[in-house]
Short mmCIF file of N, CA and C in Angstrom, two decimals:
data_model
loop_
_atom_site.label_atom_id
_atom_site.label_comp_id
_atom_site.label_asym_id
_atom_site.label_seq_id
_atom_site.Cartn_x
_atom_site.Cartn_y
_atom_site.Cartn_z
N MET A 26 30.30 10.96 -30.70
CA MET A 26 29.93 11.83 -29.95
C MET A 26 29.59 13.36 -30.67
N MET A 27 28.43 13.83 -30.12
CA MET A 27 28.31 15.22 -30.84
C MET A 27 28.99 16.55 -30.02
N GLN A 28 29.29 17.06 -30.66
CA GLN A 28 29.94 18.42 -30.27
C GLN A 28 28.64 19.50 -30.16
N GLN A 29 28.56 19.96 -29.13
CA GLN A 29 28.41 21.56 -28.77
C GLN A 29 28.32 22.47 -30.02
N LEU A 30 27.40 23.19 -30.54
CA LEU A 30 27.41 24.32 -31.06
C LEU A 30 27.86 25.84 -30.63
N ASP A 31 28.90 25.79 -31.49
CA ASP A 31 29.26 27.54 -30.74
C ASP A 31 29.34 28.66 -30.99
N LEU A 32 27.96 29.36 -30.71
CA LEU A 32 27.47 30.23 -31.20
C LEU A 32 28.31 31.43 -31.04
N PHE A 33 29.57 31.89 -29.84
CA PHE A 33 29.79 32.80 -29.55
C PHE A 33 31.05 32.88 -30.06
N GLY A 34 31.93 31.67 -30.47
CA GLY A 34 33.31 31.58 -30.63
C GLY A 34 33.82 31.34 -29.57
N LEU A 35 33.60 30.94 -28.44
CA LEU A 35 34.25 30.45 -27.08
C LEU A 35 34.84 28.56 -27.31
N PRO A 36 36.11 28.55 -26.81
CA PRO A 36 35.99 26.95 -26.52
C PRO A 36 35.52 26.51 -26.04
N THR A 37 34.88 25.02 -26.40
CA THR A 37 34.48 24.46 -25.73
C THR A 37 34.96 23.49 -25.47
N GLN A 38 34.92 22.33 -24.18
CA GLN A 38 35.68 21.03 -24.10
C GLN A 38 34.45 19.81 -23.77
N PRO A 39 34.48 18.65 -24.31
CA PRO A 39 33.31 17.96 -24.38
C PRO A 39 33.40 17.51 -23.21
N PRO A 40 31.76 17.61 -22.85
CA PRO A 40 31.43 17.11 -21.06
C PRO A 40 32.44 15.68 -21.09
N ALA A 41 33.12 15.38 -18.96
CA ALA A 41 33.46 14.44 -18.94
C ALA A 41 32.21 13.60 -18.63
N VAL A 42 32.56 12.41 -18.92
CA VAL A 42 31.76 11.20 -18.67
C VAL A 42 32.18 10.43 -18.17
N LYS A 43 31.19 10.79 -16.52
CA LYS A 43 31.89 9.53 -15.61
C LYS A 43 31.60 8.17 -15.77
N PRO A 44 32.63 7.19 -15.37
CA PRO A 44 31.32 5.68 -15.77
C PRO A 44 30.25 5.37 -15.13
N PRO A 45 29.63 4.83 -14.94
CA PRO A 45 28.59 4.22 -14.34
C PRO A 45 29.57 3.27 -12.48
N VAL A 46 28.89 3.18 -11.74
CA VAL A 46 29.84 2.98 -10.35
C VAL A 46 28.47 1.81 -9.69
N ASN A 47 28.96 0.91 -9.83
CA ASN A 47 28.85 -0.25 -9.14
C ASN A 47 29.28 -0.50 -7.53
N GLY A 48 27.39 -0.68 -6.42
CA GLY A 48 28.14 -0.54 -4.97
C GLY A 48 27.71 0.59 -4.46
N ASP A 49 28.14 0.95 -3.50
CA ASP A 49 27.33 2.20 -2.51
C ASP A 49 28.43 3.64 -2.80
N PRO A 50 27.57 4.66 -3.41
CA PRO A 50 28.39 5.84 -4.37
C PRO A 50 28.96 6.85 -2.73
N GLU A 51 28.21 7.08 -1.33
CA GLU A 51 28.01 7.64 -0.55
C GLU A 51 29.17 6.38 0.45
N LYS A 52 29.63 5.24 0.56
CA LYS A 52 30.55 4.75 1.42
C LYS A 52 31.83 5.13 0.48
N GLY A 53 31.83 5.14 -0.56
CA GLY A 53 32.72 5.27 -1.62
C GLY A 53 33.18 3.18 -1.83
N THR A 54 32.47 2.45 -1.83
CA THR A 54 32.41 1.27 -2.23
C THR A 54 32.16 1.14 -3.80
N GLY A 55 32.88 -0.14 -4.19
CA GLY A 55 32.11 -0.76 -5.43
C GLY A 55 33.24 -0.29 -6.99
N THR A 56 32.78 -0.35 -7.50
CA THR A 56 34.16 -0.53 -9.10
C THR A 56 33.44 0.11 -9.93
N ALA A 57 33.89 1.06 -11.16
CA ALA A 57 33.52 1.81 -12.13
C ALA A 57 33.51 0.97 -12.90
N GLU A 58 32.03 0.38 -13.88
CA GLU A 58 31.95 0.03 -14.79
C GLU A 58 32.02 0.60 -15.84
N VAL A 59 33.46 -0.03 -16.58
CA VAL A 59 33.10 0.07 -17.98
C VAL A 59 32.67 -0.68 -19.05
N PRO A 60 31.99 0.01 -19.84
CA PRO A 60 31.35 -1.04 -20.92
C PRO A 60 31.82 -1.99 -21.31
N GLY A 61 31.62 -3.57 -21.91
CA GLY A 61 32.50 -3.97 -22.61
C GLY A 61 33.54 -5.08 -21.48
N THR A 62 33.55 -4.04 -20.00
CA THR A 62 34.26 -5.05 -19.14
C THR A 62 33.70 -6.28 -18.30
N PRO A 63 34.40 -7.14 -18.12
CA PRO A 63 33.42 -8.09 -17.18
C PRO A 63 33.71 -8.31 -16.00
N LEU A 64 32.72 -7.92 -15.16
CA LEU A 64 32.68 -7.47 -13.54
C LEU A 64 33.62 -8.71 -13.23
N PRO A 65 34.13 -8.33 -11.82
CA PRO A 65 34.59 -9.32 -11.02
C PRO A 65 34.37 -10.43 -10.62
N ALA A 66 34.76 -11.81 -10.35
CA ALA A 66 33.79 -13.28 -9.76
C ALA A 66 33.50 -12.50 -9.29
N GLY A 67 31.97 -12.98 -8.65
CA GLY A 67 31.17 -13.03 -7.54
C GLY A 67 30.29 -11.53 -7.63
N GLU A 68 30.78 -10.92 -8.22
CA GLU A 68 29.80 -9.92 -8.20
C GLU A 68 28.22 -9.40 -9.27
N ALA A 69 27.75 -9.12 -9.10
CA ALA A 69 26.32 -9.10 -9.87
C ALA A 69 26.33 -7.46 -10.16
N PRO A 70 25.75 -7.36 -11.44
CA PRO A 70 25.42 -5.63 -11.19
C PRO A 70 24.33 -4.68 -10.22
N VAL A 71 24.53 -4.19 -9.91
CA VAL A 71 23.57 -3.36 -8.79
C VAL A 71 22.32 -2.51 -9.49
N LYS A 72 21.27 -3.20 -9.10
CA LYS A 72 20.56 -2.56 -9.51
C LYS A 72 19.68 -1.32 -8.61
N GLY A 73 19.10 -0.85 -9.47
CA GLY A 73 18.37 0.52 -8.66
C GLY A 73 17.06 0.47 -7.91
N LYS A 74 16.54 1.67 -7.62
CA LYS A 74 15.58 1.61 -7.37
C LYS A 74 14.17 1.19 -8.28
N LYS A 75 13.03 0.30 -8.00
CA LYS A 75 12.09 -0.04 -9.29
C LYS A 75 11.13 1.84 -9.01
N ARG A 76 10.95 2.47 -10.21
CA ARG A 76 10.25 3.42 -10.07
C ARG A 76 8.79 3.54 -10.62
N GLY A 77 8.13 3.73 -9.82
CA GLY A 77 6.25 3.88 -10.49
C GLY A 77 5.55 3.14 -9.63
N ARG A 78 3.99 2.84 -9.87
CA ARG A 78 3.40 2.30 -8.62
C ARG A 78 3.91 0.85 -8.65
N LYS A 79 3.64 0.65 -7.05
CA LYS A 79 4.27 -1.06 -7.05
C LYS A 79 2.85 -1.35 -7.28
N SER A 80 3.06 -3.07 -7.58
CA SER A 80 2.69 -3.71 -7.85
C SER A 80 1.61 -4.51 -7.10
N LEU A 81 0.49 -5.01 -7.29
CA LEU A 81 0.01 -5.42 -6.54
C LEU A 81 0.16 -6.91 -5.11
N LYS A 82 1.68 -7.44 -6.18
CA LYS A 82 2.53 -8.48 -5.36
C LYS A 82 3.16 -7.66 -4.45
N GLU A 83 3.61 -6.67 -4.68
CA GLU A 83 4.60 -5.69 -3.53
C GLU A 83 3.88 -5.46 -2.64
N LEU A 84 2.73 -4.84 -2.87
CA LEU A 84 1.53 -4.34 -1.97
C LEU A 84 1.54 -5.21 -0.78
N SER A 85 0.97 -6.44 -1.21
CA SER A 85 0.51 -7.61 -0.65
C SER A 85 1.48 -8.10 0.24
N GLY A 86 2.85 -7.58 0.14
CA GLY A 86 3.88 -8.11 0.79
C GLY A 86 4.24 -8.21 2.20
N ASP A 87 2.81 -6.94 2.52
CA ASP A 87 2.87 -7.06 4.16
C ASP A 87 1.49 -7.18 4.53
N PRO A 88 1.46 -8.37 4.79
CA PRO A 88 0.30 -9.10 5.12
C PRO A 88 -0.47 -8.51 6.69
N HIS A 89 0.37 -7.73 7.61
CA HIS A 89 -0.09 -7.47 8.86
C HIS A 89 -1.04 -5.95 8.49
N VAL A 90 -1.40 -5.51 7.94
CA VAL A 90 -1.95 -4.55 7.54
C VAL A 90 -3.14 -4.55 8.94
N ILE A 91 -4.19 -5.32 8.38
CA ILE A 91 -5.09 -5.42 9.14
C ILE A 91 -4.27 -5.77 10.63
N GLN A 92 -3.78 -6.45 10.99
CA GLN A 92 -3.52 -6.90 12.53
C GLN A 92 -3.42 -6.08 13.19
N GLU A 93 -2.64 -4.67 12.06
CA GLU A 93 -1.91 -3.55 13.14
C GLU A 93 -2.80 -2.71 13.07
N LEU A 94 -3.78 -2.18 12.64
CA LEU A 94 -5.01 -1.60 12.41
C LEU A 94 -6.23 -2.23 14.21
N GLU A 95 -6.12 -3.37 14.21
CA GLU A 95 -6.49 -3.60 15.04
C GLU A 95 -6.37 -3.69 16.87
N LYS A 96 -4.73 -3.22 16.37
CA LYS A 96 -3.63 -2.80 17.47
C LYS A 96 -4.19 -1.36 17.80
N LEU A 97 -4.62 -0.42 16.99
CA LEU A 97 -4.51 1.26 16.64
C LEU A 97 -6.01 0.92 17.38
N THR A 98 -6.00 1.69 18.76
CA THR A 98 -7.16 2.58 19.35
C THR A 98 -7.69 3.40 18.54
N LEU A 99 -9.27 3.33 18.37
CA LEU A 99 -9.59 4.42 17.14
C LEU A 99 -10.55 5.39 18.37
N ASP A 100 -9.79 6.38 18.69
CA ASP A 100 -10.82 7.29 19.24
C ASP A 100 -11.60 8.91 19.39
N LYS A 101 -10.89 8.65 18.02
CA LYS A 101 -11.47 10.19 17.47
C LYS A 101 -12.77 9.35 16.99
N GLN A 102 -13.53 10.49 16.60
CA GLN A 102 -15.24 10.44 15.80
C GLN A 102 -15.22 10.32 14.45
N TYR A 103 -13.99 10.69 14.34
CA TYR A 103 -14.23 11.50 12.65
C TYR A 103 -12.50 10.95 12.27
N TYR A 104 -12.49 10.85 10.96
CA TYR A 104 -11.23 10.99 10.67
C TYR A 104 -11.12 11.15 9.03
N SER A 105 -9.78 11.81 8.60
CA SER A 105 -9.65 12.10 7.73
C SER A 105 -9.16 11.29 6.74
N ILE A 106 -9.42 11.42 5.23
CA ILE A 106 -8.78 10.57 4.49
C ILE A 106 -7.68 10.11 4.43
N SER A 107 -6.76 11.36 4.39
CA SER A 107 -5.08 11.20 4.86
C SER A 107 -5.25 10.49 6.03
N GLU A 108 -5.81 10.02 6.55
CA GLU A 108 -5.18 9.35 8.19
C GLU A 108 -6.05 7.97 7.84
N VAL A 109 -6.87 7.76 6.93
CA VAL A 109 -7.37 6.81 6.88
C VAL A 109 -6.35 5.73 5.82
N ALA A 110 -6.27 6.31 4.96
CA ALA A 110 -5.24 6.13 3.89
C ALA A 110 -3.64 5.95 4.61
N GLY A 111 -3.20 6.50 5.62
CA GLY A 111 -2.51 6.17 6.26
C GLY A 111 -2.60 4.87 6.89
N MET A 112 -3.33 4.18 6.95
CA MET A 112 -3.74 3.58 8.03
C MET A 112 -3.57 2.39 7.14
N PHE A 113 -4.00 2.11 5.98
CA PHE A 113 -4.19 1.11 5.60
C PHE A 113 -3.01 0.65 4.41
N ARG A 114 -1.91 2.17 4.27
CA ARG A 114 -0.71 2.20 3.45
C ARG A 114 -1.25 2.47 1.91
N VAL A 115 -2.42 3.07 1.51
CA VAL A 115 -2.78 3.14 0.08
C VAL A 115 -2.39 4.44 0.19
N ASN A 116 -3.20 4.95 -1.40
CA ASN A 116 -2.97 6.37 -1.32
C ASN A 116 -4.50 6.24 -1.30
N THR A 117 -4.95 8.18 -1.17
CA THR A 117 -6.17 8.73 -1.05
C THR A 117 -7.33 8.36 -2.36
N SER A 118 -6.54 8.87 -2.94
CA SER A 118 -6.93 8.00 -4.43
C SER A 118 -7.88 6.97 -4.84
N LEU A 119 -6.75 5.42 -4.02
CA LEU A 119 -7.97 4.44 -4.08
C LEU A 119 -8.90 4.16 -2.93
N ILE A 120 -8.56 5.08 -2.05
CA ILE A 120 -9.83 5.54 -0.99
C ILE A 120 -10.85 6.04 -1.72
N ARG A 121 -10.18 7.05 -2.55
CA ARG A 121 -11.58 7.51 -3.04
C ARG A 121 -12.23 7.11 -3.85
N TYR A 122 -11.70 5.62 -4.90
CA TYR A 122 -12.34 5.17 -5.81
C TYR A 122 -13.17 4.47 -5.41
N TRP A 123 -12.61 3.16 -3.82
CA TRP A 123 -13.52 1.91 -3.24
C TRP A 123 -15.11 2.80 -2.49
N GLU A 124 -14.87 4.44 -2.31
CA GLU A 124 -15.86 4.91 -2.28
C GLU A 124 -17.39 5.19 -3.08
N ASN A 125 -16.56 5.06 -4.18
CA ASN A 125 -17.23 5.20 -5.78
C ASN A 125 -17.72 4.08 -6.22
N GLU A 126 -17.41 2.68 -5.90
CA GLU A 126 -17.57 1.32 -6.45
C GLU A 126 -18.57 0.77 -5.29
N PHE A 127 -18.85 1.09 -4.11
CA PHE A 127 -19.09 -0.06 -3.14
C PHE A 127 -19.83 1.14 -2.08
N ASP A 128 -21.68 0.10 -2.45
CA ASP A 128 -22.36 0.91 -1.78
C ASP A 128 -22.00 1.30 -0.63
N ILE A 129 -21.31 0.41 0.48
CA ILE A 129 -21.26 0.27 1.84
C ILE A 129 -20.77 1.37 2.33
N LEU A 130 -20.21 1.89 1.42
CA LEU A 130 -18.79 3.56 1.97
C LEU A 130 -19.67 4.60 2.06
N GLN A 131 -20.23 5.12 3.05
CA GLN A 131 -20.88 6.38 2.87
C GLN A 131 -20.38 7.12 4.04
N PRO A 132 -19.07 7.98 3.72
CA PRO A 132 -18.20 8.76 4.56
C PRO A 132 -19.38 10.26 4.25
N LYS A 133 -19.36 10.72 5.59
CA LYS A 133 -20.13 12.00 5.85
C LYS A 133 -18.86 13.15 4.79
N LYS A 134 -19.51 14.15 4.64
CA LYS A 134 -18.70 15.23 4.18
C LYS A 134 -19.04 16.87 4.47
N ASN A 135 -17.82 17.55 4.86
CA ASN A 135 -18.39 18.50 5.33
C ASN A 135 -18.44 19.69 4.26
N ARG A 136 -18.79 20.94 4.84
CA ARG A 136 -19.26 22.21 4.04
C ARG A 136 -17.96 22.27 2.63
N LYS A 137 -17.12 22.20 2.82
CA LYS A 137 -15.51 21.78 2.22
C LYS A 137 -15.65 21.28 1.16
N GLY A 138 -16.26 19.54 1.21
CA GLY A 138 -16.20 19.01 0.88
C GLY A 138 -15.31 17.20 1.06
N ASP A 139 -14.41 17.59 2.56
CA ASP A 139 -13.91 17.26 2.90
C ASP A 139 -14.60 15.70 3.35
N ARG A 140 -13.91 14.58 2.89
CA ARG A 140 -14.57 13.51 3.43
C ARG A 140 -13.96 13.38 5.03
N LEU A 141 -15.05 12.74 5.29
CA LEU A 141 -14.58 12.34 7.62
C LEU A 141 -15.33 10.35 7.35
N PHE A 142 -14.78 9.86 7.74
CA PHE A 142 -14.84 8.82 8.31
C PHE A 142 -14.95 8.51 9.01
N ARG A 143 -15.90 7.49 9.93
CA ARG A 143 -16.36 7.47 11.23
C ARG A 143 -16.17 6.01 11.30
N GLN A 144 -16.12 5.62 12.43
CA GLN A 144 -15.53 4.03 12.77
C GLN A 144 -16.36 3.10 12.12
N GLU A 145 -17.31 3.50 12.09
CA GLU A 145 -18.15 1.92 10.89
C GLU A 145 -17.51 2.24 9.46
N ASP A 146 -17.52 3.40 8.90
CA ASP A 146 -17.04 3.17 7.47
C ASP A 146 -15.59 2.86 7.69
N ILE A 147 -14.78 2.39 8.75
CA ILE A 147 -12.92 2.21 8.81
C ILE A 147 -13.25 0.98 9.02
N GLN A 148 -14.15 0.40 9.63
CA GLN A 148 -14.70 -1.14 9.78
C GLN A 148 -15.02 -1.48 8.02
N HIS A 149 -15.83 -1.03 7.52
CA HIS A 149 -16.33 -1.14 5.90
C HIS A 149 -15.01 -1.02 4.96
N LEU A 150 -14.20 -0.48 5.50
CA LEU A 150 -13.14 -0.37 4.64
C LEU A 150 -11.74 -1.29 4.86
N LYS A 151 -12.23 -2.18 6.19
CA LYS A 151 -11.46 -3.33 6.33
C LYS A 151 -11.75 -4.51 5.73
N LEU A 152 -12.86 -4.31 5.68
CA LEU A 152 -13.70 -5.31 4.81
C LEU A 152 -12.76 -5.44 3.25
N ILE A 153 -13.49 -4.22 3.05
CA ILE A 153 -13.32 -4.18 1.37
C ILE A 153 -11.62 -3.88 1.29
N TYR A 154 -10.79 -3.70 1.99
CA TYR A 154 -9.71 -4.25 1.72
C TYR A 154 -9.18 -5.74 2.15
N HIS A 155 -9.95 -6.66 3.00
CA HIS A 155 -9.66 -8.17 3.48
C HIS A 155 -9.91 -8.67 1.95
N LEU A 156 -11.12 -8.56 1.34
CA LEU A 156 -11.60 -9.34 0.17
C LEU A 156 -10.58 -8.86 -0.97
N LEU A 157 -10.00 -7.56 -1.14
CA LEU A 157 -9.47 -6.62 -2.42
C LEU A 157 -8.01 -7.18 -2.12
N ARG A 158 -7.59 -7.54 -1.54
CA ARG A 158 -6.03 -7.35 -1.08
C ARG A 158 -5.26 -8.56 -0.11
N GLU A 159 -6.81 -9.56 0.69
CA GLU A 159 -5.62 -10.25 0.79
C GLU A 159 -6.55 -11.38 0.52
N ARG A 160 -8.02 -11.30 0.16
CA ARG A 160 -8.21 -12.59 -0.65
C ARG A 160 -8.20 -12.56 -2.11
N LYS A 161 -8.02 -11.50 -2.39
CA LYS A 161 -7.24 -11.23 -4.43
C LYS A 161 -8.68 -11.36 -5.16
N TYR A 162 -9.94 -10.77 -4.38
CA TYR A 162 -11.51 -10.72 -4.92
C TYR A 162 -10.71 -9.46 -5.96
N THR A 163 -11.50 -9.77 -7.51
CA THR A 163 -11.28 -8.11 -7.99
C THR A 163 -12.71 -7.47 -7.66
N ILE A 164 -12.65 -6.24 -8.17
CA ILE A 164 -13.83 -5.24 -8.03
C ILE A 164 -15.28 -5.94 -7.61
N GLU A 165 -15.46 -6.24 -9.04
CA GLU A 165 -16.73 -7.06 -9.41
C GLU A 165 -16.91 -7.81 -8.22
N GLY A 166 -16.43 -9.45 -8.38
CA GLY A 166 -16.67 -10.00 -7.54
C GLY A 166 -16.70 -9.75 -6.04
N ALA A 167 -16.34 -8.97 -5.48
CA ALA A 167 -16.05 -8.46 -3.99
C ALA A 167 -17.51 -7.56 -3.86
N LYS A 168 -17.74 -6.12 -5.06
CA LYS A 168 -18.82 -6.04 -4.82
C LYS A 168 -20.40 -6.97 -4.69
N GLN A 169 -20.47 -7.83 -6.01
CA GLN A 169 -21.28 -9.17 -5.26
C GLN A 169 -21.10 -9.69 -4.16
N LYS A 170 -19.99 -9.97 -3.63
CA LYS A 170 -19.57 -10.92 -2.35
C LYS A 170 -20.73 -9.91 -1.17
N LEU A 171 -20.16 -8.81 -1.27
CA LEU A 171 -20.75 -8.05 -0.64
C LEU A 171 -22.75 -7.65 -0.47
N ARG A 172 -22.74 -7.75 -1.39
CA ARG A 172 -24.53 -7.18 -1.60
C ARG A 172 -24.99 -9.38 -1.79
N GLU A 173 -24.82 -10.05 -2.11
CA GLU A 173 -24.97 -11.32 -1.86
C GLU A 173 -25.17 -11.76 -0.64
N ASP A 174 -23.87 -11.66 0.18
CA ASP A 174 -23.74 -11.97 1.79
C ASP A 174 -22.63 -11.00 2.74
N LYS A 175 -23.69 -9.99 2.91
CA LYS A 175 -23.00 -9.02 3.90
C LYS A 175 -22.35 -8.99 5.20
N ARG A 176 -24.08 -9.95 5.78
CA ARG A 176 -23.31 -10.43 6.94
C ARG A 176 -22.54 -11.85 6.88
N ILE A 177 -22.32 -12.99 6.21
CA ILE A 177 -21.72 -14.11 6.53
C ILE A 177 -20.15 -13.53 5.71
N ALA A 178 -20.28 -12.24 5.22
CA ALA A 178 -18.91 -12.26 4.79
C ALA A 178 -17.96 -10.83 5.92
N SER A 179 -19.07 -10.47 6.80
CA SER A 179 -18.25 -9.82 7.73
C SER A 179 -18.06 -10.47 8.42
N ARG A 180 -18.71 -11.86 8.97
CA ARG A 180 -18.83 -12.44 9.95
C ARG A 180 -17.10 -13.81 9.65
N ASN A 181 -17.06 -13.78 8.38
CA ASN A 181 -15.64 -14.49 7.64
C ASN A 181 -15.00 -14.24 8.37
N PHE A 182 -14.76 -12.66 8.03
CA PHE A 182 -13.90 -11.60 8.26
C PHE A 182 -13.65 -11.39 9.51
N GLU A 183 -14.55 -11.78 10.58
CA GLU A 183 -14.30 -11.66 11.77
C GLU A 183 -13.71 -13.05 12.20
N MET A 184 -13.80 -14.19 11.49
CA MET A 184 -13.42 -14.93 11.73
C MET A 184 -11.83 -15.53 12.04
N VAL A 185 -11.45 -14.78 10.65
CA VAL A 185 -9.96 -15.04 10.07
C VAL A 185 -9.24 -13.73 10.81
N LYS A 186 -9.68 -13.18 11.38
CA LYS A 186 -8.93 -12.52 12.34
C LYS A 186 -8.78 -13.00 13.82
N SER A 187 -9.82 -13.43 14.64
CA SER A 187 -9.34 -14.09 15.50
C SER A 187 -8.48 -15.41 15.60
N LEU A 188 -8.69 -15.99 14.09
CA LEU A 188 -7.77 -16.97 13.98
C LEU A 188 -6.14 -17.04 13.58
N GLU A 189 -6.35 -15.47 13.22
CA GLU A 189 -4.63 -14.81 12.80
C GLU A 189 -4.02 -14.23 14.92
N LYS A 190 -5.24 -13.71 15.36
CA LYS A 190 -4.93 -13.46 16.86
C LYS A 190 -3.94 -14.73 17.46
N VAL A 191 -4.87 -16.22 17.36
CA VAL A 191 -4.64 -17.07 18.26
C VAL A 191 -3.34 -18.02 17.60
N ARG A 192 -3.50 -17.28 16.26
CA ARG A 192 -2.14 -18.04 15.50
C ARG A 192 -0.99 -16.91 16.25
N THR A 193 -0.86 -15.92 15.91
CA THR A 193 0.09 -15.20 16.41
C THR A 193 0.47 -15.43 18.39
N PHE A 194 -0.60 -15.92 19.41
CA PHE A 194 -0.54 -16.39 20.31
C PHE A 194 0.41 -17.89 20.21
N LEU A 195 0.01 -18.43 19.58
CA LEU A 195 0.44 -19.76 19.17
C LEU A 195 1.98 -19.82 19.24
N THR A 196 2.50 -18.85 17.84
CA THR A 196 3.77 -19.02 17.25
C THR A 196 4.80 -18.00 18.97
N GLU A 197 4.09 -17.24 19.48
CA GLU A 197 4.80 -16.81 20.07
C GLU A 197 5.15 -17.47 21.73
N LEU A 198 4.15 -18.24 22.21
CA LEU A 198 3.90 -19.36 23.25
C LEU A 198 5.10 -20.41 22.45
N LYS A 199 5.48 -20.57 21.18
CA LYS A 199 6.15 -21.36 20.90
C LYS A 199 7.88 -20.83 20.77
N ASP A 200 7.94 -20.11 20.52
CA ASP A 200 8.94 -19.26 20.61
C ASP A 200 9.60 -18.80 22.11
N GLN A 201 8.36 -18.92 23.06
CA GLN A 201 9.35 -18.81 24.18
C GLN A 201 9.37 -20.48 25.00
N LEU A 202 8.98 -21.22 24.54
CA LEU A 202 9.65 -22.69 24.92
C LEU A 202 10.75 -23.41 24.56
#
């Protein structure tokens, strides 16, 4: 262990090192882990939260984004980019990226340069989100799909939404029985 350099001749004490704690430190539960000491039987080391960007697998863990968007009433004429990103649970930078990549997405911009999304733009975003996140298309594949048969892609998207509604209705009916 390195000692701190004493420039002024003051006595220094080595810093106290606390051993890591397994369990919940707020509740005071858990045991101090000393390196080389085995954990008690049945206990596994507790890992902290994963830092950084979420993987696509973690993001697709919530497949109900489109269903929740359907329940939302779009009563405003224009939505800001932060509101739209909140609806889709994505970053605003991803919305801007999709705007650059997909020609069908053309939000209006005010004098300041802020993007204002209409209900039509939100419908296009739903279709893009469905292709990229739910159907796992690549950016190029989704562009090609939208270029070739936009009407067929949107019709398929509408069918998938209606089938999901039927599924939820049937599962609710089954649960009531």
